[in-house]
Every structure is written in C-alpha cells, then in structure tokens.
PDB file of C-alpha atoms and ligand atoms in Angstrom:
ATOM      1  CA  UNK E   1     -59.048  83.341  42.697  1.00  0.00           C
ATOM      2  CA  UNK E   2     -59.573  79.971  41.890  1.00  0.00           C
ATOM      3  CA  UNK E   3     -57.358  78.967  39.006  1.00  0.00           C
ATOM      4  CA  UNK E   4     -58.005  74.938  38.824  1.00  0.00           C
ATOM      5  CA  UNK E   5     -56.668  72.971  35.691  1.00  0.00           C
ATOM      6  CA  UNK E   6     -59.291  70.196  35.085  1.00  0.00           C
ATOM      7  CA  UNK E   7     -56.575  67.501  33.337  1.00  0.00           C
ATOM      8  CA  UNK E   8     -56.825  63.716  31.895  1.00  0.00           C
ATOM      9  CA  UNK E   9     -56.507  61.843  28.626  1.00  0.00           C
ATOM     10  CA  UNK E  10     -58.901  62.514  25.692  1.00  0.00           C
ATOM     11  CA  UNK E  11     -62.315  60.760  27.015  1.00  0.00           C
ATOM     12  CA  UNK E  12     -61.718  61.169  30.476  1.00  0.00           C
ATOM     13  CA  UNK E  13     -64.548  63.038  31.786  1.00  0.00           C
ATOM     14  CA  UNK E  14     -62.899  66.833  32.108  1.00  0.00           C
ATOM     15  CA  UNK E  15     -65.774  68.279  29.609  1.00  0.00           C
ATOM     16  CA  UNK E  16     -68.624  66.891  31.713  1.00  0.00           C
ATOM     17  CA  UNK E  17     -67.116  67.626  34.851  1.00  0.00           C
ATOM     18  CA  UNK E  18     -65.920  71.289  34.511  1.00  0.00           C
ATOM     19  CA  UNK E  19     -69.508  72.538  33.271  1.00  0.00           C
ATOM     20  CA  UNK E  20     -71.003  70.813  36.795  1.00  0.00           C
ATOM     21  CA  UNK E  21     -67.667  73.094  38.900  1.00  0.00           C
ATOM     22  CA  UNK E  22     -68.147  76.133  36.870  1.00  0.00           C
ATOM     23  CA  UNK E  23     -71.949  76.340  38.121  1.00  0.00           C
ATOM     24  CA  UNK E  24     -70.624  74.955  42.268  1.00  0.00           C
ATOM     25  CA  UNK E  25     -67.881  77.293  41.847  1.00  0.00           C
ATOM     26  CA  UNK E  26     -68.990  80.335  39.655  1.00  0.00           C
ATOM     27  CA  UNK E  27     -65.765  80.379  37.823  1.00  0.00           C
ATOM     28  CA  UNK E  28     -65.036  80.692  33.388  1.00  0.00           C
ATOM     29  CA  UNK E  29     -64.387  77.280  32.126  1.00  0.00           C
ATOM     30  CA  UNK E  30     -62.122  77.588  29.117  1.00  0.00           C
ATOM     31  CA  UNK E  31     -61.657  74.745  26.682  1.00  0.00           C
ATOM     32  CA  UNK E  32     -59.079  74.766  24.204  1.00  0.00           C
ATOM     33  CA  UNK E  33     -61.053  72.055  22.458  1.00  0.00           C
ATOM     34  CA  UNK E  34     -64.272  73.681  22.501  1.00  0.00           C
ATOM     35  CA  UNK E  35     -62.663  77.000  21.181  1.00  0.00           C
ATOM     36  CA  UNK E  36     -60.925  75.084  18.456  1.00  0.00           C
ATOM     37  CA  UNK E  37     -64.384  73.611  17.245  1.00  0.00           C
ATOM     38  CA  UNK E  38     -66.072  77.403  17.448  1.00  0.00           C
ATOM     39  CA  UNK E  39     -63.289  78.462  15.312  1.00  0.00           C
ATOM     40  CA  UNK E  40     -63.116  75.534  12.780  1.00  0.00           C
ATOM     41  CA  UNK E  41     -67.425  76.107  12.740  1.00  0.00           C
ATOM     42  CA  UNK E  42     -66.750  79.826  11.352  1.00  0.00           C
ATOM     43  CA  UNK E  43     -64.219  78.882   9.450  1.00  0.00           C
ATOM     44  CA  UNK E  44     -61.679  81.988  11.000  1.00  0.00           C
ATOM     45  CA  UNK E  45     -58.167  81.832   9.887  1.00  0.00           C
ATOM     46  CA  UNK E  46     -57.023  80.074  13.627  1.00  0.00           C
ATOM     47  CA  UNK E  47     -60.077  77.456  13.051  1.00  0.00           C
ATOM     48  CA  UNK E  48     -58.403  76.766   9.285  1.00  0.00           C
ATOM     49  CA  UNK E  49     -55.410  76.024  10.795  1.00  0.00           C
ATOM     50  CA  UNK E  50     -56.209  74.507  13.583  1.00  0.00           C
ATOM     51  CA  UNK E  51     -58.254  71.826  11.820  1.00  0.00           C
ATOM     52  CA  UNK E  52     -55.224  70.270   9.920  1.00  0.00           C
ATOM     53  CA  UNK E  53     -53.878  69.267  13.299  1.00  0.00           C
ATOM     54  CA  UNK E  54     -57.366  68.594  14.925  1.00  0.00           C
ATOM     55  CA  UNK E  55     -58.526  66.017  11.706  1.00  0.00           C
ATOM     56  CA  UNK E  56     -55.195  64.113  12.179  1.00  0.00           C
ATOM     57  CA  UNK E  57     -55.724  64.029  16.261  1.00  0.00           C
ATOM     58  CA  UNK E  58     -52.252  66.045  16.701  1.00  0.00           C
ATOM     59  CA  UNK E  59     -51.955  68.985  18.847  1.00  0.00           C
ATOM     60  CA  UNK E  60     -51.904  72.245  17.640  1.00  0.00           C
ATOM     61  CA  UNK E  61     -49.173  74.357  17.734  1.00  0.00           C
ATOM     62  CA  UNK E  62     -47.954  75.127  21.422  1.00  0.00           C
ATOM     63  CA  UNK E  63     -47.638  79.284  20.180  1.00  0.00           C
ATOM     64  CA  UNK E  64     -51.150  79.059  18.480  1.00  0.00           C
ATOM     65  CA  UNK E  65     -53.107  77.590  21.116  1.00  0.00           C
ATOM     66  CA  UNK E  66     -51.174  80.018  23.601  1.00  0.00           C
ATOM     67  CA  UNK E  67     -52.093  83.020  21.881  1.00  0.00           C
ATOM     68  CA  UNK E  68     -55.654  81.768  21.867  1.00  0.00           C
ATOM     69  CA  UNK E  69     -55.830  81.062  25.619  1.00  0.00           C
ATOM     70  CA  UNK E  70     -54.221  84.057  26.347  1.00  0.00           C
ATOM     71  CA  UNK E  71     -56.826  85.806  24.585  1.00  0.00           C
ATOM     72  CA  UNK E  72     -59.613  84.203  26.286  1.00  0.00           C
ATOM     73  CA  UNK E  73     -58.580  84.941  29.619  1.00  0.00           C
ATOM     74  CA  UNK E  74     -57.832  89.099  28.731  1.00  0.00           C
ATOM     75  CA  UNK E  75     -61.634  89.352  27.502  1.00  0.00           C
ATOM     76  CA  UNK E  76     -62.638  87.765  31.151  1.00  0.00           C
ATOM     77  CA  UNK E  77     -61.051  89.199  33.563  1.00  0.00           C
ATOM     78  CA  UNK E  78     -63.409  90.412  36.341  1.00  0.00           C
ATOM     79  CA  UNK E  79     -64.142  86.027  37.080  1.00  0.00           C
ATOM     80  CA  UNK E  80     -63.932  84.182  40.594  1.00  0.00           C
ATOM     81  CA  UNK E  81     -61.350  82.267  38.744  1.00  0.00           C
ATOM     82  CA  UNK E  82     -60.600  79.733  35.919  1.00  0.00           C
ATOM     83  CA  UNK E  83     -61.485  76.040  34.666  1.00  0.00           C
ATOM     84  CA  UNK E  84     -58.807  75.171  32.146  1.00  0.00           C
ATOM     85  CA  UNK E  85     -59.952  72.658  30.223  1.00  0.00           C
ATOM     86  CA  UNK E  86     -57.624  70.539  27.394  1.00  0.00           C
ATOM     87  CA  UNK E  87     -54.963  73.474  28.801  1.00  0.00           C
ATOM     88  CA  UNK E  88     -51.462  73.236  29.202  1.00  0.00           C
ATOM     89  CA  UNK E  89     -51.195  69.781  27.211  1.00  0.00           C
ATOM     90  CA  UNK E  90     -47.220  70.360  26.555  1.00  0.00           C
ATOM     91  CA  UNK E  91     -44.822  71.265  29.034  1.00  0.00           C
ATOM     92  CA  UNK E  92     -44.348  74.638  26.951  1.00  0.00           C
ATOM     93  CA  UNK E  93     -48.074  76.221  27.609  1.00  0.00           C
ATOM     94  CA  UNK E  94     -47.834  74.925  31.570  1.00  0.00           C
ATOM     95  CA  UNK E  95     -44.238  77.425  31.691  1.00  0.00           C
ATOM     96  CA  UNK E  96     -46.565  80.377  29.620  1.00  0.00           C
ATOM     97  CA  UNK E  97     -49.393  79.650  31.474  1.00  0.00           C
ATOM     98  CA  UNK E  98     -47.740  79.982  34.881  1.00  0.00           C
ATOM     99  CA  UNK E  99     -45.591  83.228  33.696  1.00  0.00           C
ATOM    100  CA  UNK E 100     -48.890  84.716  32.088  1.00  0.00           C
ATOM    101  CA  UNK E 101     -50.507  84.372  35.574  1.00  0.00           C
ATOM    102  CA  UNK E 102     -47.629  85.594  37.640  1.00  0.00           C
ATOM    103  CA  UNK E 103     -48.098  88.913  35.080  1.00  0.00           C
ATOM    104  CA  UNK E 104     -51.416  88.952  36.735  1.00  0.00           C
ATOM    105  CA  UNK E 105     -50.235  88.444  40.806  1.00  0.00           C
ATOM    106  CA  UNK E 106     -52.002  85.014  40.194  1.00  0.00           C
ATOM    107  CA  UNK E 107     -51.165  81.352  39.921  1.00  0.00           C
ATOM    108  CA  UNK E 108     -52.613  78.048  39.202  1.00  0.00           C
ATOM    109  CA  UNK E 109     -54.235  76.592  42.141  1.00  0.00           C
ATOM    110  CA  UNK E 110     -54.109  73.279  41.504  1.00  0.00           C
ATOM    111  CA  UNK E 111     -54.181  70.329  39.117  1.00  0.00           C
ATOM    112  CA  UNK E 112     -56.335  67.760  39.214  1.00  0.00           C
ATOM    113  CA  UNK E 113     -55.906  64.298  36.721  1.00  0.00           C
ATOM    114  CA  UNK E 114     -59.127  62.410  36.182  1.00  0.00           C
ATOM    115  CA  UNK E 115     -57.922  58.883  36.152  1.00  0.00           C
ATOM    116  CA  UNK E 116     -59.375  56.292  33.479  1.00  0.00           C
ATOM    117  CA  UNK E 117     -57.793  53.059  32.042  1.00  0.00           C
ATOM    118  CA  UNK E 118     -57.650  52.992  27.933  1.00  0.00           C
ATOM    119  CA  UNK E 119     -60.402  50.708  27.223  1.00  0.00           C
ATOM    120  CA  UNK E 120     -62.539  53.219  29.167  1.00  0.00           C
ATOM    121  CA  UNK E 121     -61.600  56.226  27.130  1.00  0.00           C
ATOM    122  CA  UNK E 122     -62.010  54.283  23.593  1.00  0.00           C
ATOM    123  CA  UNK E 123     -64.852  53.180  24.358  1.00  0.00           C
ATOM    124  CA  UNK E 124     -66.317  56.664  26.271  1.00  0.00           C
ATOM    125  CA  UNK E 125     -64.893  58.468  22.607  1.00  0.00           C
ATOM    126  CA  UNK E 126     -66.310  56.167  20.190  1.00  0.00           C
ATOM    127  CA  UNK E 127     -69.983  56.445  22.095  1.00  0.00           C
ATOM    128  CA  UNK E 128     -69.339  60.479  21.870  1.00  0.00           C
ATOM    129  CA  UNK E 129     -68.880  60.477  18.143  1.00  0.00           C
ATOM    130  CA  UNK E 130     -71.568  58.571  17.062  1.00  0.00           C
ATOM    131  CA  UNK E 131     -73.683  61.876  17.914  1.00  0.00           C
ATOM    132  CA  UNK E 132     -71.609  64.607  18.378  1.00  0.00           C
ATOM    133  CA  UNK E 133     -70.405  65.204  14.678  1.00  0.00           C
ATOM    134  CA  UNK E 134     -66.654  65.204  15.879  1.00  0.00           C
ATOM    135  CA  UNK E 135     -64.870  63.461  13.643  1.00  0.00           C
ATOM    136  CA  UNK E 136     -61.437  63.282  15.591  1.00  0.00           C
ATOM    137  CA  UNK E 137     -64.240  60.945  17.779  1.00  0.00           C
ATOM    138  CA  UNK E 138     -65.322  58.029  15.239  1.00  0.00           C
ATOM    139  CA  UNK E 139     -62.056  56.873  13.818  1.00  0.00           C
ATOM    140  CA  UNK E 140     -59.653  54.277  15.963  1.00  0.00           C
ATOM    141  CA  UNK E 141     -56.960  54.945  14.526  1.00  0.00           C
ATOM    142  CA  UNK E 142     -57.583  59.043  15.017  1.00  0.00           C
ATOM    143  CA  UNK E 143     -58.304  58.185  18.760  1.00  0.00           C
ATOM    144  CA  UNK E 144     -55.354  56.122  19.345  1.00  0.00           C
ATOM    145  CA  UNK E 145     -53.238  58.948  17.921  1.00  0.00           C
ATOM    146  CA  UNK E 146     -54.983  61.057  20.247  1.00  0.00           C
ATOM    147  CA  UNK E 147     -54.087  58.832  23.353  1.00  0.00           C
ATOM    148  CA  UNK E 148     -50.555  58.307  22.044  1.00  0.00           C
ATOM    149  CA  UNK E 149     -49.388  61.679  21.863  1.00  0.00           C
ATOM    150  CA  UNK E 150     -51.323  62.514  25.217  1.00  0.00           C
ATOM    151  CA  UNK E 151     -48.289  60.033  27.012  1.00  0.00           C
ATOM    152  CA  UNK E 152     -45.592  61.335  25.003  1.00  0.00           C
ATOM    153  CA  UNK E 153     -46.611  65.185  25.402  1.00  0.00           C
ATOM    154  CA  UNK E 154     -48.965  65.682  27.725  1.00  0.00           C
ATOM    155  CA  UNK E 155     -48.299  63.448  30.620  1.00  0.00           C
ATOM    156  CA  UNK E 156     -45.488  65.057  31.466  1.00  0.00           C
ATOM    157  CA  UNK E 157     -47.403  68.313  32.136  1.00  0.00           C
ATOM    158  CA  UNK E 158     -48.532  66.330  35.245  1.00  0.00           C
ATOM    159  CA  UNK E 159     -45.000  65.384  37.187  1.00  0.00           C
ATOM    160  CA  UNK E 160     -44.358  69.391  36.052  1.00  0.00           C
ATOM    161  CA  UNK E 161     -47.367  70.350  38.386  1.00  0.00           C
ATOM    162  CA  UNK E 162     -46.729  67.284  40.779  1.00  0.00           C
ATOM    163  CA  UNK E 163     -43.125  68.531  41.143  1.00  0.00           C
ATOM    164  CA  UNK E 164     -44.361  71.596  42.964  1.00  0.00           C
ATOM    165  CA  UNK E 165     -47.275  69.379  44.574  1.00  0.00           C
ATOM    166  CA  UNK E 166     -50.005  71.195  42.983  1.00  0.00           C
ATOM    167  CA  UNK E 167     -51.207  68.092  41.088  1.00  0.00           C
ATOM    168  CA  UNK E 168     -53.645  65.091  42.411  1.00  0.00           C
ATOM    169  CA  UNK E 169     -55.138  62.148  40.615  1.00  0.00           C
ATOM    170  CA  UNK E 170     -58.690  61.654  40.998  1.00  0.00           C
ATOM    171  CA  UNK E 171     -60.165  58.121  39.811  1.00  0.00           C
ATOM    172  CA  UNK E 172     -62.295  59.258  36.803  1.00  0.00           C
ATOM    173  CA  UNK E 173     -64.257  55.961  36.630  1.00  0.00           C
ATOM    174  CA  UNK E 174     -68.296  55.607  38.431  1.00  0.00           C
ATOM    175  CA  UNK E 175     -71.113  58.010  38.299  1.00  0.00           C
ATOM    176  CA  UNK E 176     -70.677  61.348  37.277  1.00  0.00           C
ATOM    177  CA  UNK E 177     -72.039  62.961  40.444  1.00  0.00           C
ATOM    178  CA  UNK E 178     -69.219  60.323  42.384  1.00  0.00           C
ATOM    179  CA  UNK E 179     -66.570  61.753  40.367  1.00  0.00           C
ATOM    180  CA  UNK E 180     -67.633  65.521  40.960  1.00  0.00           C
ATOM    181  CA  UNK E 181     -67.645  64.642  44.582  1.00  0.00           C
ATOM    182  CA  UNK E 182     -63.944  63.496  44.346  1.00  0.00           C
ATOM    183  CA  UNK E 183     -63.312  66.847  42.543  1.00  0.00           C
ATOM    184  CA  UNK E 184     -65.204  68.893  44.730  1.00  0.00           C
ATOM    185  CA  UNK E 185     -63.050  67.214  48.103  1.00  0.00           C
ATOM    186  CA  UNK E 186     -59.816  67.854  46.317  1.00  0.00           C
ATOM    187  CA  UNK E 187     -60.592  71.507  45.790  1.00  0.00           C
ATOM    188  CA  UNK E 188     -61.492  71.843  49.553  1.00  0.00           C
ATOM    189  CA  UNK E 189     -58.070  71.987  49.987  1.00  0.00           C
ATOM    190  CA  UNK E 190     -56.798  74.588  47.418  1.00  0.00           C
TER     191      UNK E 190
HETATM  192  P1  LIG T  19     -60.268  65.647  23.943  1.00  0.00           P
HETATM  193  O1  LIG T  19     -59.763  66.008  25.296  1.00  0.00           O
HETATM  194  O2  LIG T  19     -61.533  64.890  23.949  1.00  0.00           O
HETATM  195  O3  LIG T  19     -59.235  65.055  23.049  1.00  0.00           O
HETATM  196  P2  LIG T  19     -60.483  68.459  23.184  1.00  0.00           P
HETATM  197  O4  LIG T  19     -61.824  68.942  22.805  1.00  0.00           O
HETATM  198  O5  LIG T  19     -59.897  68.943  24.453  1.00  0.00           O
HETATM  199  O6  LIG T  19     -60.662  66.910  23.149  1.00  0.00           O
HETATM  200  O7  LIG T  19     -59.434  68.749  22.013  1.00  0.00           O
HETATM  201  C1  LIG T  19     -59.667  68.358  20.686  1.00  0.00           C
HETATM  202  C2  LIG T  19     -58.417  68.590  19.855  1.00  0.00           C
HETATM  203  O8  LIG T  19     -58.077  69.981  19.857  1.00  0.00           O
HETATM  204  C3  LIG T  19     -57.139  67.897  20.348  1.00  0.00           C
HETATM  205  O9  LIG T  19     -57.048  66.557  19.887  1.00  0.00           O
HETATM  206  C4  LIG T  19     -56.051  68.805  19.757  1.00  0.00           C
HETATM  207  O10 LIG T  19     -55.851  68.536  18.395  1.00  0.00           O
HETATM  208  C5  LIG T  19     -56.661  70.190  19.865  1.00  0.00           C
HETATM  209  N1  LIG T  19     -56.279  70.850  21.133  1.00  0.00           N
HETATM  210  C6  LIG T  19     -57.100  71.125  22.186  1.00  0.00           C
HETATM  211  N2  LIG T  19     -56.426  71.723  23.188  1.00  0.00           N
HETATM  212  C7  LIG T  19     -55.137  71.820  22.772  1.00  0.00           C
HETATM  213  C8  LIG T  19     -53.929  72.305  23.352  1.00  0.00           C
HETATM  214  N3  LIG T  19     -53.910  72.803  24.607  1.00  0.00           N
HETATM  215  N4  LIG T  19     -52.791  72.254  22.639  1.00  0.00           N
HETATM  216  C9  LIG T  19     -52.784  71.762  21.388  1.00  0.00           C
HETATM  217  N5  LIG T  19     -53.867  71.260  20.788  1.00  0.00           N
HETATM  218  C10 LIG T  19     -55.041  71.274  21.460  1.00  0.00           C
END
C-alpha cells in the first residue's frame, strides 16, 4: 500500500496535484475539504456543522473530521492505497490517523509539503474563488485566518512526520506538470 499524505498551506497546490497521482498511482484520494463541501451541498447534519467552522476559515473539530475520515477509508478498503488530502491538519488526527492504520497492519508512507511563499497562496485563493463559489476563497480576511491557524495548528503536523523522517518539502511553485514531477521523484523512494 501506498498511504501518501499530500500536505501544504491552504492554496498550495495539494487539490490539483493529488487528482494527477491518483490517476499515475491508482490510489483513493480523500479530501477532507472536498467531503466537507459534499456535506455542506446536502445539507447532512456533519455538513451543518461543519459549515460554522468552514464560513469562519477555522478547522473543524479534530473528533468530527476524524470520524469522517475514518469513515471514508472503511467504505474503500480493497484500494492500492491512499491520497490524504487537507488530512491530519492537527497533531491530534496525525496520532488517530497513524493508530487507525496500525489497526489495519498499515502505515503512512510518507509526507510530502508542497512549498509556496504567502503572497503565492493569497493570490492562487483569491483567483480560485472568483469561480469556484467557495466562499472561505473570496474574503482576505477569511483567507488570512485560514493561513494563520495553518502555522499555529497545522505546521506542526509536519516536524511530527519529519521527526520519524517520513516528511519532505517539495517547492510547490512552477508548472503544474514540474511540480508533479517533484512529487512523483519523492515517491520513488517510499
Ligand atoms: P484549503 O486547503 O484550500 O484550505 P480544504 O478544501 O482542504 O481547503 O478545506 C476547507 C476547509 O475545510 C478548511 O478551511 C477547514 O475549515 C475544513 N477542513 C478541511 N480539512 C480539515 C481537517 N482535517 N480538520 C479540520 N478542518 C478541516
């Protein structure tokens, strides 16, 4: 199995880049994000809650979006392996997201940080909203939220993985197909 954790700030790329490794790699990409939104769309009990959070570019709660993830992964099972995508963001779902997988015999792979400086991702998230509908994507002051509590909270998640030197950095700036490239060398060596 493949289990590869596509990481990075809000903006950085991971969206764009895991649907080009789930078709190289045949694996189930699984965003958090894009679950949130289906939810929120359908208006389900987890999308009603999740939106308060969502609107105000917070995270959601670590056990709700655990319980979600968990849930995604138990209707997939027979997969080459997983893209998480937006997932672990606190240090709490990378310790349940490694125990969950050690339930299984399996593990996370690897981690891999798409690199971009601020100005890039502001600028990347206010292009995205002007046609994607997202609202969390057309307000500054939503965004820099967004980018703030990504340093305080999610950051961290990174020295976690780096600790047991499963985590790289891959520059998330050029052309998309230079960036998968990057990606694709770093996996090489999973
Ligand atoms: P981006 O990476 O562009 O910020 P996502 O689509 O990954 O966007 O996530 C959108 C929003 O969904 C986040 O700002 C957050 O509120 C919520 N969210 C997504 N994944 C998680 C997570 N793992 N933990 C908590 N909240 C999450």
């Amino acid at each position: 199995m493949l289990n590869l954790i596509l990481f990075g700030p809000p903006g950085s790329g991971k969206g764009t880049q895991a649907n080009k490794l789930v078709e190289k790699y045949s694996l189930l990409h699984i965003s958090t994000g894009d679950l949130f939104r289906y939810n929120m769309k359908n208006d389900t009990p987890l999308g009603i809650e999740a939106k308060s959070y969502i609107e105000k570019g917070d995270l959601v709660p670590d056990s709700v979006t655990i319980n979600m993830l968990k849930a995604k992964v138990n209707e997939n099972p027979d997969v080459a392996g997983y893209i998480f995508d937006g997932f672990p963001r606190t240090i709490a779902q990378a310790e349940a997201l490694d125990n969950f997988l050690k339930e299984k015999g399996q593990n996370v792979s690897g981690l891999l940080a798409l690199d971009v400086p601020d100005e890039e991702l502001i600028k990347r998230l206010l292009e995205r909203g002007k046609d994607s509908g997202r609202k969390d994507d057309q307000d500054k002051s939503i965004i820099a939220n967004r980018i703030e509590v990504y340093n305080k909270e999610t950051a961290p998640v990174f020295d976690f993985y780096k600790k047991q030197k499963r985590a790289d950095k891959v520059l998330g700036v050029g052309s998309i197909e230079n960036i998968f490239e990057r990606l694709c060398s770093m996996i090489f060596w999973m």
